[in-house]
mmCIF file of C-alpha atoms in Angstrom:
data_model
loop_
_atom_site.group_PDB
_atom_site.id
_atom_site.type_symbol
_atom_site.label_atom_id
_atom_site.label_comp_id
_atom_site.label_asym_id
_atom_site.label_seq_id
_atom_site.Cartn_x
_atom_site.Cartn_y
_atom_site.Cartn_z
ATOM 1 C CA UNK A 1 0.000 0.000 0.000
ATOM 2 C CA UNK A 2 1.549 3.300 -1.079
ATOM 3 C CA UNK A 3 1.702 6.390 1.051
ATOM 4 C CA UNK A 4 0.059 9.282 -0.795
ATOM 5 C CA UNK A 5 0.133 12.937 0.226
ATOM 6 C CA UNK A 6 -2.914 14.787 -1.098
ATOM 7 C CA UNK A 7 -2.774 18.597 -1.162
ATOM 8 C CA UNK A 8 -6.352 19.760 -1.585
ATOM 9 C CA UNK A 9 -8.204 22.540 0.219
ATOM 10 C CA UNK A 10 -11.697 21.858 -1.122
ATOM 11 C CA UNK A 11 -13.511 19.692 1.419
ATOM 12 C CA UNK A 12 -15.745 18.178 -1.242
ATOM 13 C CA UNK A 13 -12.786 17.013 -3.294
ATOM 14 C CA UNK A 14 -11.070 15.783 -0.152
ATOM 15 C CA UNK A 15 -14.102 13.598 0.606
ATOM 16 C CA UNK A 16 -14.020 12.329 -2.983
ATOM 17 C CA UNK A 17 -10.351 11.328 -2.711
ATOM 18 C CA UNK A 18 -10.941 9.649 0.654
ATOM 19 C CA UNK A 19 -13.497 7.404 -0.966
ATOM 20 C CA UNK A 20 -11.943 6.885 -4.395
ATOM 21 C CA UNK A 21 -8.457 6.151 -3.048
ATOM 22 C CA UNK A 22 -9.486 4.387 0.138
ATOM 23 C CA UNK A 23 -7.283 1.379 -0.480
ATOM 24 C CA UNK A 24 -4.210 3.592 -0.199
ATOM 25 C CA UNK A 25 -2.607 5.180 2.835
ATOM 26 C CA UNK A 26 -3.609 8.841 2.495
ATOM 27 C CA UNK A 27 -2.477 12.000 4.281
ATOM 28 C CA UNK A 28 -4.305 15.262 3.539
ATOM 29 C CA UNK A 29 -2.945 18.795 3.626
ATOM 30 C CA UNK A 30 -4.788 21.984 2.814
ATOM 31 C CA UNK A 31 -1.664 24.061 2.387
ATOM 32 C CA UNK A 32 1.773 23.671 0.894
ATOM 33 C CA UNK A 33 3.768 24.716 3.942
ATOM 34 C CA UNK A 34 2.406 21.898 6.095
ATOM 35 C CA UNK A 35 2.873 19.418 3.281
ATOM 36 C CA UNK A 36 6.507 20.357 2.684
ATOM 37 C CA UNK A 37 7.152 20.237 6.438
ATOM 38 C CA UNK A 38 5.616 16.764 6.586
ATOM 39 C CA UNK A 39 7.803 15.640 3.694
ATOM 40 C CA UNK A 40 10.761 16.560 5.868
ATOM 41 C CA UNK A 41 9.660 13.839 8.292
ATOM 42 C CA UNK A 42 8.344 11.296 5.868
ATOM 43 C CA UNK A 43 8.818 10.822 2.152
ATOM 44 C CA UNK A 44 5.584 10.022 0.331
ATOM 45 C CA UNK A 45 5.408 7.519 -2.521
ATOM 46 C CA UNK A 46 3.175 9.858 -4.493
ATOM 47 C CA UNK A 47 1.897 13.428 -4.249
ATOM 48 C CA UNK A 48 -1.462 14.511 -5.661
ATOM 49 C CA UNK A 49 -1.902 18.254 -5.599
ATOM 50 C CA UNK A 50 -4.173 21.079 -6.595
ATOM 51 C CA UNK A 51 -2.676 24.320 -7.891
ATOM 52 C CA UNK A 52 -4.716 26.857 -5.922
ATOM 53 C CA UNK A 53 -3.692 26.201 -2.352
ATOM 54 C CA UNK A 54 -3.262 28.039 0.883
ATOM 55 C CA UNK A 55 -0.115 30.137 1.000
ATOM 56 C CA UNK A 56 2.287 28.831 -1.602
ATOM 57 C CA UNK A 57 0.541 27.626 -4.746
ATOM 58 C CA UNK A 58 0.887 24.133 -6.110
ATOM 59 C CA UNK A 59 3.521 25.532 -8.506
ATOM 60 C CA UNK A 60 5.623 26.632 -5.540
ATOM 61 C CA UNK A 61 5.205 23.263 -3.820
ATOM 62 C CA UNK A 62 6.383 21.455 -6.952
ATOM 63 C CA UNK A 63 9.332 23.825 -7.301
ATOM 64 C CA UNK A 64 10.244 23.341 -3.626
ATOM 65 C CA UNK A 65 9.977 19.578 -3.851
ATOM 66 C CA UNK A 66 12.225 19.406 -6.855
ATOM 67 C CA UNK A 67 14.884 21.451 -5.082
ATOM 68 C CA UNK A 68 15.453 18.655 -2.515
ATOM 69 C CA UNK A 69 17.414 15.653 -3.799
ATOM 70 C CA UNK A 70 15.372 13.200 -1.719
ATOM 71 C CA UNK A 71 12.096 14.520 -3.140
ATOM 72 C CA UNK A 72 13.376 15.006 -6.647
ATOM 73 C CA UNK A 73 11.931 11.760 -7.948
ATOM 74 C CA UNK A 74 8.713 11.549 -5.979
ATOM 75 C CA UNK A 75 5.972 11.241 -8.595
ATOM 76 C CA UNK A 76 3.476 14.086 -8.713
ATOM 77 C CA UNK A 77 -0.019 14.095 -10.177
ATOM 78 C CA UNK A 78 -1.659 17.500 -10.554
ATOM 79 C CA UNK A 79 -5.462 17.657 -10.364
ATOM 80 C CA UNK A 80 -6.681 21.206 -10.743
ATOM 81 C CA UNK A 81 -9.215 23.542 -12.284
ATOM 82 C CA UNK A 82 -6.301 25.575 -13.584
ATOM 83 C CA UNK A 83 -4.579 24.618 -16.817
ATOM 84 C CA UNK A 84 -0.936 24.110 -15.964
ATOM 85 C CA UNK A 85 0.446 21.952 -18.738
ATOM 86 C CA UNK A 86 3.402 24.253 -19.230
ATOM 87 C CA UNK A 87 5.055 22.993 -16.043
ATOM 88 C CA UNK A 88 4.721 19.303 -16.889
ATOM 89 C CA UNK A 89 8.036 18.861 -18.629
ATOM 90 C CA UNK A 90 10.029 21.305 -16.565
ATOM 91 C CA UNK A 91 9.219 19.621 -13.253
ATOM 92 C CA UNK A 92 8.607 16.085 -14.356
ATOM 93 C CA UNK A 93 4.931 15.994 -13.504
ATOM 94 C CA UNK A 94 3.697 12.466 -14.045
ATOM 95 C CA UNK A 95 0.178 13.410 -15.058
ATOM 96 C CA UNK A 96 -1.963 16.537 -15.178
ATOM 97 C CA UNK A 97 -5.735 16.419 -14.903
ATOM 98 C CA UNK A 98 -8.301 19.152 -15.366
ATOM 99 C CA UNK A 99 -10.952 18.595 -12.690
ATOM 100 C CA UNK A 100 -13.662 19.312 -15.227
ATOM 101 C CA UNK A 101 -12.447 16.660 -17.649
ATOM 102 C CA UNK A 102 -10.872 13.941 -15.501
ATOM 103 C CA UNK A 103 -12.331 10.440 -15.608
ATOM 104 C CA UNK A 104 -12.286 8.587 -12.265
ATOM 105 C CA UNK A 105 -10.833 5.484 -13.900
ATOM 106 C CA UNK A 106 -7.960 7.558 -15.359
ATOM 107 C CA UNK A 107 -7.100 8.908 -11.929
ATOM 108 C CA UNK A 108 -7.132 5.408 -10.429
ATOM 109 C CA UNK A 109 -4.928 3.970 -13.160
ATOM 110 C CA UNK A 110 -2.498 6.883 -12.950
ATOM 111 C CA UNK A 111 -2.186 6.409 -9.195
ATOM 112 C CA UNK A 112 -1.675 2.671 -9.588
ATOM 113 C CA UNK A 113 0.959 3.219 -12.279
ATOM 114 C CA UNK A 114 2.759 5.850 -10.234
ATOM 115 C CA UNK A 115 2.981 3.589 -7.202
ATOM 116 C CA UNK A 116 4.110 0.663 -9.305
ATOM 117 C CA UNK A 117 6.987 2.697 -10.681
ATOM 118 C CA UNK A 118 7.784 4.160 -7.263
ATOM 119 C CA UNK B 1 -16.141 44.442 -10.517
ATOM 120 C CA UNK B 2 -16.116 45.019 -14.256
ATOM 121 C CA UNK B 3 -18.206 42.716 -16.411
ATOM 122 C CA UNK B 4 -15.341 40.543 -17.603
ATOM 123 C CA UNK B 5 -13.626 39.997 -14.274
ATOM 124 C CA UNK B 6 -17.016 39.387 -12.682
ATOM 125 C CA UNK B 7 -17.812 36.687 -15.196
ATOM 126 C CA UNK B 8 -14.405 35.077 -14.633
ATOM 127 C CA UNK B 9 -14.861 35.013 -10.863
ATOM 128 C CA UNK B 10 -18.387 33.632 -11.074
ATOM 129 C CA UNK B 11 -17.283 31.030 -13.618
ATOM 130 C CA UNK B 12 -14.432 29.985 -11.364
ATOM 131 C CA UNK B 13 -16.734 29.789 -8.335
ATOM 132 C CA UNK B 14 -19.134 27.529 -10.184
ATOM 133 C CA UNK B 15 -16.554 25.403 -11.963
ATOM 134 C CA UNK B 16 -15.364 23.799 -8.718
ATOM 135 C CA UNK B 17 -18.725 22.387 -7.547
ATOM 136 C CA UNK B 18 -19.812 21.466 -11.076
ATOM 137 C CA UNK B 19 -16.563 19.566 -11.681
ATOM 138 C CA UNK B 20 -17.052 17.741 -8.406
ATOM 139 C CA UNK B 21 -20.662 16.815 -9.199
ATOM 140 C CA UNK B 22 -19.536 15.452 -12.575
ATOM 141 C CA UNK B 23 -16.736 13.487 -10.952
ATOM 142 C CA UNK B 24 -19.043 12.037 -8.316
ATOM 143 C CA UNK B 25 -21.666 11.067 -10.883
ATOM 144 C CA UNK B 26 -19.029 9.298 -12.979
ATOM 145 C CA UNK B 27 -17.678 7.462 -9.965
ATOM 146 C CA UNK B 28 -21.102 5.976 -9.099
ATOM 147 C CA UNK B 29 -20.502 3.188 -11.612
ATOM 148 C CA UNK B 30 -17.232 2.242 -9.971
ATOM 149 C CA UNK B 31 -18.789 1.545 -6.577
ATOM 150 C CA UNK B 32 -19.909 -1.982 -5.720
ATOM 151 C CA UNK B 33 -22.102 -1.467 -2.679
ATOM 152 C CA UNK B 34 -25.449 0.343 -2.347
ATOM 153 C CA UNK B 35 -24.148 2.109 0.756
ATOM 154 C CA UNK B 36 -21.189 3.607 -1.143
ATOM 155 C CA UNK B 37 -23.498 4.713 -3.956
ATOM 156 C CA UNK B 38 -25.875 6.298 -1.429
ATOM 157 C CA UNK B 39 -22.993 8.199 0.124
ATOM 158 C CA UNK B 40 -21.954 9.532 -3.277
ATOM 159 C CA UNK B 41 -25.558 10.484 -4.058
ATOM 160 C CA UNK B 42 -25.732 12.439 -0.806
ATOM 161 C CA UNK B 43 -22.551 14.300 -1.707
ATOM 162 C CA UNK B 44 -23.910 15.064 -5.184
ATOM 163 C CA UNK B 45 -27.059 16.531 -3.625
ATOM 164 C CA UNK B 46 -25.216 18.624 -1.045
ATOM 165 C CA UNK B 47 -22.669 19.909 -3.581
ATOM 166 C CA UNK B 48 -25.433 20.816 -6.036
ATOM 167 C CA UNK B 49 -27.384 22.614 -3.327
ATOM 168 C CA UNK B 50 -24.336 24.677 -2.389
ATOM 169 C CA UNK B 51 -23.793 25.643 -6.020
ATOM 170 C CA UNK B 52 -27.448 26.593 -6.389
ATOM 171 C CA UNK B 53 -27.271 28.725 -3.281
ATOM 172 C CA UNK B 54 -24.228 30.501 -4.715
ATOM 173 C CA UNK B 55 -26.216 31.260 -7.861
ATOM 174 C CA UNK B 56 -29.188 32.472 -5.817
ATOM 175 C CA UNK B 57 -26.947 34.755 -3.767
ATOM 176 C CA UNK B 58 -25.437 36.250 -6.905
ATOM 177 C CA UNK B 59 -28.919 36.883 -8.258
ATOM 178 C CA UNK B 60 -29.893 38.568 -4.987
ATOM 179 C CA UNK B 61 -26.843 40.834 -5.241
ATOM 180 C CA UNK B 62 -27.972 41.871 -8.715
ATOM 181 C CA UNK B 63 -31.423 42.758 -7.352
ATOM 182 C CA UNK B 64 -30.309 44.780 -4.332
ATOM 183 C CA UNK B 65 -30.459 48.060 -6.210
ATOM 184 C CA UNK B 66 -34.122 47.470 -7.000
ATOM 185 C CA UNK B 67 -34.866 47.359 -3.256
ATOM 186 C CA UNK B 68 -36.697 44.070 -3.572
ATOM 187 C CA UNK B 69 -35.804 42.936 -0.069
ATOM 188 C CA UNK B 70 -38.025 44.309 2.649
ATOM 189 C CA UNK B 71 -36.600 45.138 6.033
ATOM 190 C CA UNK B 72 -38.617 43.655 8.863
ATOM 191 C CA UNK B 73 -38.296 42.489 12.475
ATOM 192 C CA UNK B 74 -36.393 39.203 12.337
ATOM 193 C CA UNK B 75 -35.656 36.667 15.048
ATOM 194 C CA UNK B 76 -31.897 36.003 14.724
ATOM 195 C CA UNK B 77 -32.144 32.755 16.671
ATOM 196 C CA UNK B 78 -34.667 31.361 14.202
ATOM 197 C CA UNK B 79 -32.488 32.344 11.230
ATOM 198 C CA UNK B 80 -29.406 30.732 12.767
ATOM 199 C CA UNK B 81 -31.394 27.597 13.648
ATOM 200 C CA UNK B 82 -32.508 27.374 10.005
ATOM 201 C CA UNK B 83 -28.919 27.678 8.805
ATOM 202 C CA UNK B 84 -27.797 24.934 11.190
ATOM 203 C CA UNK B 85 -30.697 22.711 10.052
ATOM 204 C CA UNK B 86 -29.618 23.252 6.461
ATOM 205 C CA UNK B 87 -25.919 22.703 6.998
ATOM 206 C CA UNK B 88 -25.478 20.071 9.714
ATOM 207 C CA UNK B 89 -25.438 17.169 7.273
ATOM 208 C CA UNK B 90 -22.830 18.865 5.123
ATOM 209 C CA UNK B 91 -20.736 19.571 8.213
ATOM 210 C CA UNK B 92 -21.026 15.966 9.367
ATOM 211 C CA UNK B 93 -20.135 14.734 5.904
ATOM 212 C CA UNK B 94 -16.961 16.818 6.027
ATOM 213 C CA UNK B 95 -16.122 15.631 9.546
ATOM 214 C CA UNK B 96 -17.004 18.953 11.039
ATOM 215 C CA UNK B 97 -19.412 20.062 13.732
ATOM 216 C CA UNK B 98 -21.555 23.198 13.896
ATOM 217 C CA UNK B 99 -22.681 24.427 17.296
ATOM 218 C CA UNK B 100 -24.877 27.345 18.241
ATOM 219 C CA UNK B 101 -24.840 29.380 21.454
ATOM 220 C CA UNK B 102 -27.488 31.904 22.481
ATOM 221 C CA UNK B 103 -26.087 34.676 24.634
ATOM 222 C CA UNK B 104 -28.633 37.366 23.872
ATOM 223 C CA UNK B 105 -31.916 38.423 25.312
ATOM 224 C CA UNK B 106 -34.884 37.428 23.192
ATOM 225 C CA UNK B 107 -34.992 40.429 20.924
ATOM 226 C CA UNK B 108 -35.538 40.901 17.220
ATOM 227 C CA UNK B 109 -33.266 42.657 14.752
ATOM 228 C CA UNK B 110 -34.167 44.856 11.821
ATOM 229 C CA UNK B 111 -33.098 42.837 8.790
ATOM 230 C CA UNK B 112 -34.281 40.857 5.832
ATOM 231 C CA UNK B 113 -34.655 37.156 6.623
ATOM 232 C CA UNK B 114 -33.331 35.920 3.259
ATOM 233 C CA UNK B 115 -30.311 38.192 3.247
ATOM 234 C CA UNK B 116 -29.441 37.489 6.878
ATOM 235 C CA UNK B 117 -29.750 33.769 6.208
ATOM 236 C CA UNK B 118 -27.315 34.122 3.289
ATOM 237 C CA UNK B 119 -24.813 36.067 5.395
ATOM 238 C CA UNK B 120 -24.804 33.477 8.192
ATOM 239 C CA UNK B 121 -24.769 30.637 5.679
ATOM 240 C CA UNK B 122 -21.676 32.102 3.986
ATOM 241 C CA UNK B 123 -19.957 32.612 7.330
ATOM 242 C CA UNK B 124 -20.662 28.987 8.264
ATOM 243 C CA UNK B 125 -19.410 27.574 4.962
ATOM 244 C CA UNK B 126 -16.279 29.647 5.377
ATOM 245 C CA UNK B 127 -15.821 28.231 8.889
ATOM 246 C CA UNK B 128 -16.372 24.696 7.630
ATOM 247 C CA UNK B 129 -13.812 25.090 4.879
ATOM 248 C CA UNK B 130 -11.108 26.616 7.031
ATOM 249 C CA UNK B 131 -11.746 25.105 10.437
ATOM 250 C CA UNK B 132 -9.406 22.404 11.660
ATOM 251 C CA UNK B 133 -10.439 18.796 11.328
ATOM 252 C CA UNK B 134 -12.581 17.488 14.208
ATOM 253 C CA UNK B 135 -12.866 21.005 15.618
ATOM 254 C CA UNK B 136 -16.289 22.633 15.809
ATOM 255 C CA UNK B 137 -17.456 25.798 14.126
ATOM 256 C CA UNK B 138 -19.504 27.916 16.499
ATOM 257 C CA UNK B 139 -22.303 30.422 16.066
ATOM 258 C CA UNK B 140 -22.735 32.943 18.870
ATOM 259 C CA UNK B 141 -25.677 35.301 19.144
ATOM 260 C CA UNK B 142 -25.044 37.993 21.721
ATOM 261 C CA UNK B 143 -26.144 41.463 22.739
ATOM 262 C CA UNK B 144 -23.816 44.200 21.598
ATOM 263 C CA UNK B 145 -24.617 47.129 23.804
ATOM 264 C CA UNK B 146 -28.226 48.199 24.228
ATOM 265 C CA UNK B 147 -29.286 48.575 20.633
ATOM 266 C CA UNK B 148 -27.420 45.988 18.559
ATOM 267 C CA UNK B 149 -27.148 42.234 18.329
ATOM 268 C CA UNK B 150 -24.071 40.435 17.108
ATOM 269 C CA UNK B 151 -24.163 37.147 15.218
ATOM 270 C CA UNK B 152 -20.714 35.671 15.061
ATOM 271 C CA UNK B 153 -19.339 32.529 13.431
ATOM 272 C CA UNK B 154 -16.027 31.288 14.749
ATOM 273 C CA UNK B 155 -13.639 28.804 13.211
ATOM 274 C CA UNK B 156 -10.387 27.300 14.414
ATOM 275 C CA UNK B 157 -8.537 27.534 11.105
ATOM 276 C CA UNK B 158 -5.686 29.650 9.741
ATOM 277 C CA UNK B 159 -5.699 33.346 10.490
ATOM 278 C CA UNK B 160 -7.056 35.775 7.930
ATOM 279 C CA UNK B 161 -4.230 37.777 6.304
ATOM 280 C CA UNK B 162 -3.577 41.231 7.776
ATOM 281 C CA UNK B 163 -4.462 42.922 4.472
ATOM 282 C CA UNK B 164 -7.957 41.418 4.512
ATOM 283 C CA UNK B 165 -8.426 42.112 8.194
ATOM 284 C CA UNK B 166 -7.636 45.801 7.603
ATOM 285 C CA UNK B 167 -10.050 45.994 4.681
ATOM 286 C CA UNK B 168 -12.896 44.630 6.764
ATOM 287 C CA UNK B 169 -11.934 46.724 9.784
ATOM 288 C CA UNK B 170 -12.084 49.784 7.538
ATOM 289 C CA UNK B 171 -15.450 48.727 6.190
ATOM 290 C CA UNK B 172 -14.185 48.032 2.703
ATOM 291 C CA UNK B 173 -15.085 44.583 1.487
ATOM 292 C CA UNK B 174 -13.138 44.234 -1.732
ATOM 293 C CA UNK B 175 -14.624 42.850 -4.848
ATOM 294 C CA UNK B 176 -13.797 39.191 -5.327
ATOM 295 C CA UNK B 177 -10.782 38.280 -7.396
ATOM 296 C CA UNK B 178 -9.331 35.138 -8.836
ATOM 297 C CA UNK B 179 -6.563 35.358 -6.287
ATOM 298 C CA UNK B 180 -7.533 33.717 -3.042
ATOM 299 C CA UNK B 181 -7.683 35.703 0.173
ATOM 300 C CA UNK B 182 -7.889 32.556 2.169
ATOM 301 C CA UNK B 183 -7.062 29.211 0.625
ATOM 302 C CA UNK B 184 -9.340 28.231 -2.195
ATOM 303 C CA UNK B 185 -11.433 31.347 -1.940
ATOM 304 C CA UNK B 186 -12.082 34.114 -4.420
ATOM 305 C CA UNK B 187 -13.662 36.167 -1.650
ATOM 306 C CA UNK B 188 -17.047 35.838 -3.330
ATOM 307 C CA UNK B 189 -18.801 34.692 -0.131
ATOM 308 C CA UNK B 190 -17.408 37.602 1.839
ATOM 309 C CA UNK B 191 -18.229 40.045 -0.935
ATOM 310 C CA UNK B 192 -21.846 38.838 -0.978
ATOM 311 C CA UNK B 193 -22.044 38.965 2.826
ATOM 312 C CA UNK B 194 -20.670 42.526 2.736
ATOM 313 C CA UNK B 195 -23.238 43.672 0.154
ATOM 314 C CA UNK B 196 -26.131 42.153 2.100
ATOM 315 C CA UNK B 197 -24.860 43.563 5.394
ATOM 316 C CA UNK B 198 -24.630 47.074 3.976
ATOM 317 C CA UNK B 199 -28.125 46.771 2.548
ATOM 318 C CA UNK B 200 -29.443 45.899 6.023
ATOM 319 C CA UNK B 201 -27.576 48.803 7.638
ATOM 320 C CA UNK B 202 -25.502 46.328 9.554
ATOM 321 C CA UNK B 203 -21.798 46.121 10.204
ATOM 322 C CA UNK B 204 -19.587 43.309 8.995
ATOM 323 C CA UNK B 205 -16.411 42.542 10.877
ATOM 324 C CA UNK B 206 -13.969 39.920 11.912
ATOM 325 C CA UNK B 207 -11.906 39.069 14.942
ATOM 326 C CA UNK B 208 -8.598 37.322 14.596
ATOM 327 C CA UNK B 209 -7.863 34.800 17.325
ATOM 328 C CA UNK B 210 -4.639 32.980 18.009
ATOM 329 C CA UNK B 211 -6.342 29.822 16.826
ATOM 330 C CA UNK B 212 -8.809 30.944 14.202
ATOM 331 C CA UNK B 213 -11.133 33.658 13.012
ATOM 332 C CA UNK B 214 -14.610 34.961 13.801
ATOM 333 C CA UNK B 215 -16.714 36.711 11.191
ATOM 334 C CA UNK B 216 -19.609 38.699 12.590
ATOM 335 C CA UNK B 217 -22.518 40.880 11.632
ATOM 336 C CA UNK B 218 -23.950 43.519 13.982
ATOM 337 C CA UNK B 219 -27.570 44.478 13.378
ATOM 338 C CA UNK B 220 -29.857 47.049 14.973
ATOM 339 C CA UNK B 221 -32.392 45.781 17.489
ATOM 340 C CA UNK B 222 -36.031 46.083 16.465
ATOM 341 C CA UNK B 223 -38.435 47.925 18.716
ATOM 342 C CA UNK B 224 -40.902 45.075 18.318
ATOM 343 C CA UNK B 225 -40.761 42.448 21.054
ATOM 344 C CA UNK B 226 -39.995 38.900 20.015
ATOM 345 C CA UNK B 227 -43.075 36.714 20.197
ATOM 346 C CA UNK B 228 -40.985 33.583 19.811
#
């Protein structure tokens, strides 16, 4: 069972992830500062994040993560209402989903693939 | 708010719940048990109702200038009870609790029931979103001097930024933007609450605590005795 950090500040989406990804070991954060601090203690196997977050945006969290060697290769899946495809290549984002277009089965398979690789 | 930026903000506000409803509806087929499907159905209903209320509030804002909302003696306890009745399931679903405390004498305020309901509803949603997990959100109704009543909603979440606190303290509730003032917020709820509060000749404010924030509305007491 993989350890997944989910950075999401919408309670409705948080409830959705809790249910959809219930077979995984999930930790939720509603802001980037707490998430980065937690990564100092424990390295997740996968990070799922939104872009619009408390304090630092998801962009900043990704940038911060990639600046630490131990977090450099942690897979990241971005699920957001904001189009952010331009950062995919630069920061090695595994997969980017638009919340309005994502299919639940695609999210589940992306998570499974990410944890398999990790 | 100019027309374009207003449309962008409203679109953004509505995109989040609509995307979630779509996602939940699609995930119904992936669930094996009736109980799981019922839970998803409940979340679809509550998310849709929140989105509808947002739309209704925006429509009310557009009608304020036409003075379509009559001011009348209103029982603040009854309004707050209605809000709690409407929201307790959503709070429970999100692992939150909503409590109400009466600290006022039984007096009425001069307000409009619909607008006051919307203000308290927005305060409560804000508290639910930003309150800490397993910590309650609290509504307090208390006397504020001889001639005003305060209705306050407290959360135990992150503090409101100083810039926003100053704006509210100075009585200037900024128009909503795409940039969040608190996480995940365009400020639309606060903007609507500010418009409704001004219409009712009330005062909107907030108190920053070490461990959270209280948003409040002060309203004038009605001369009519409460019959409730």
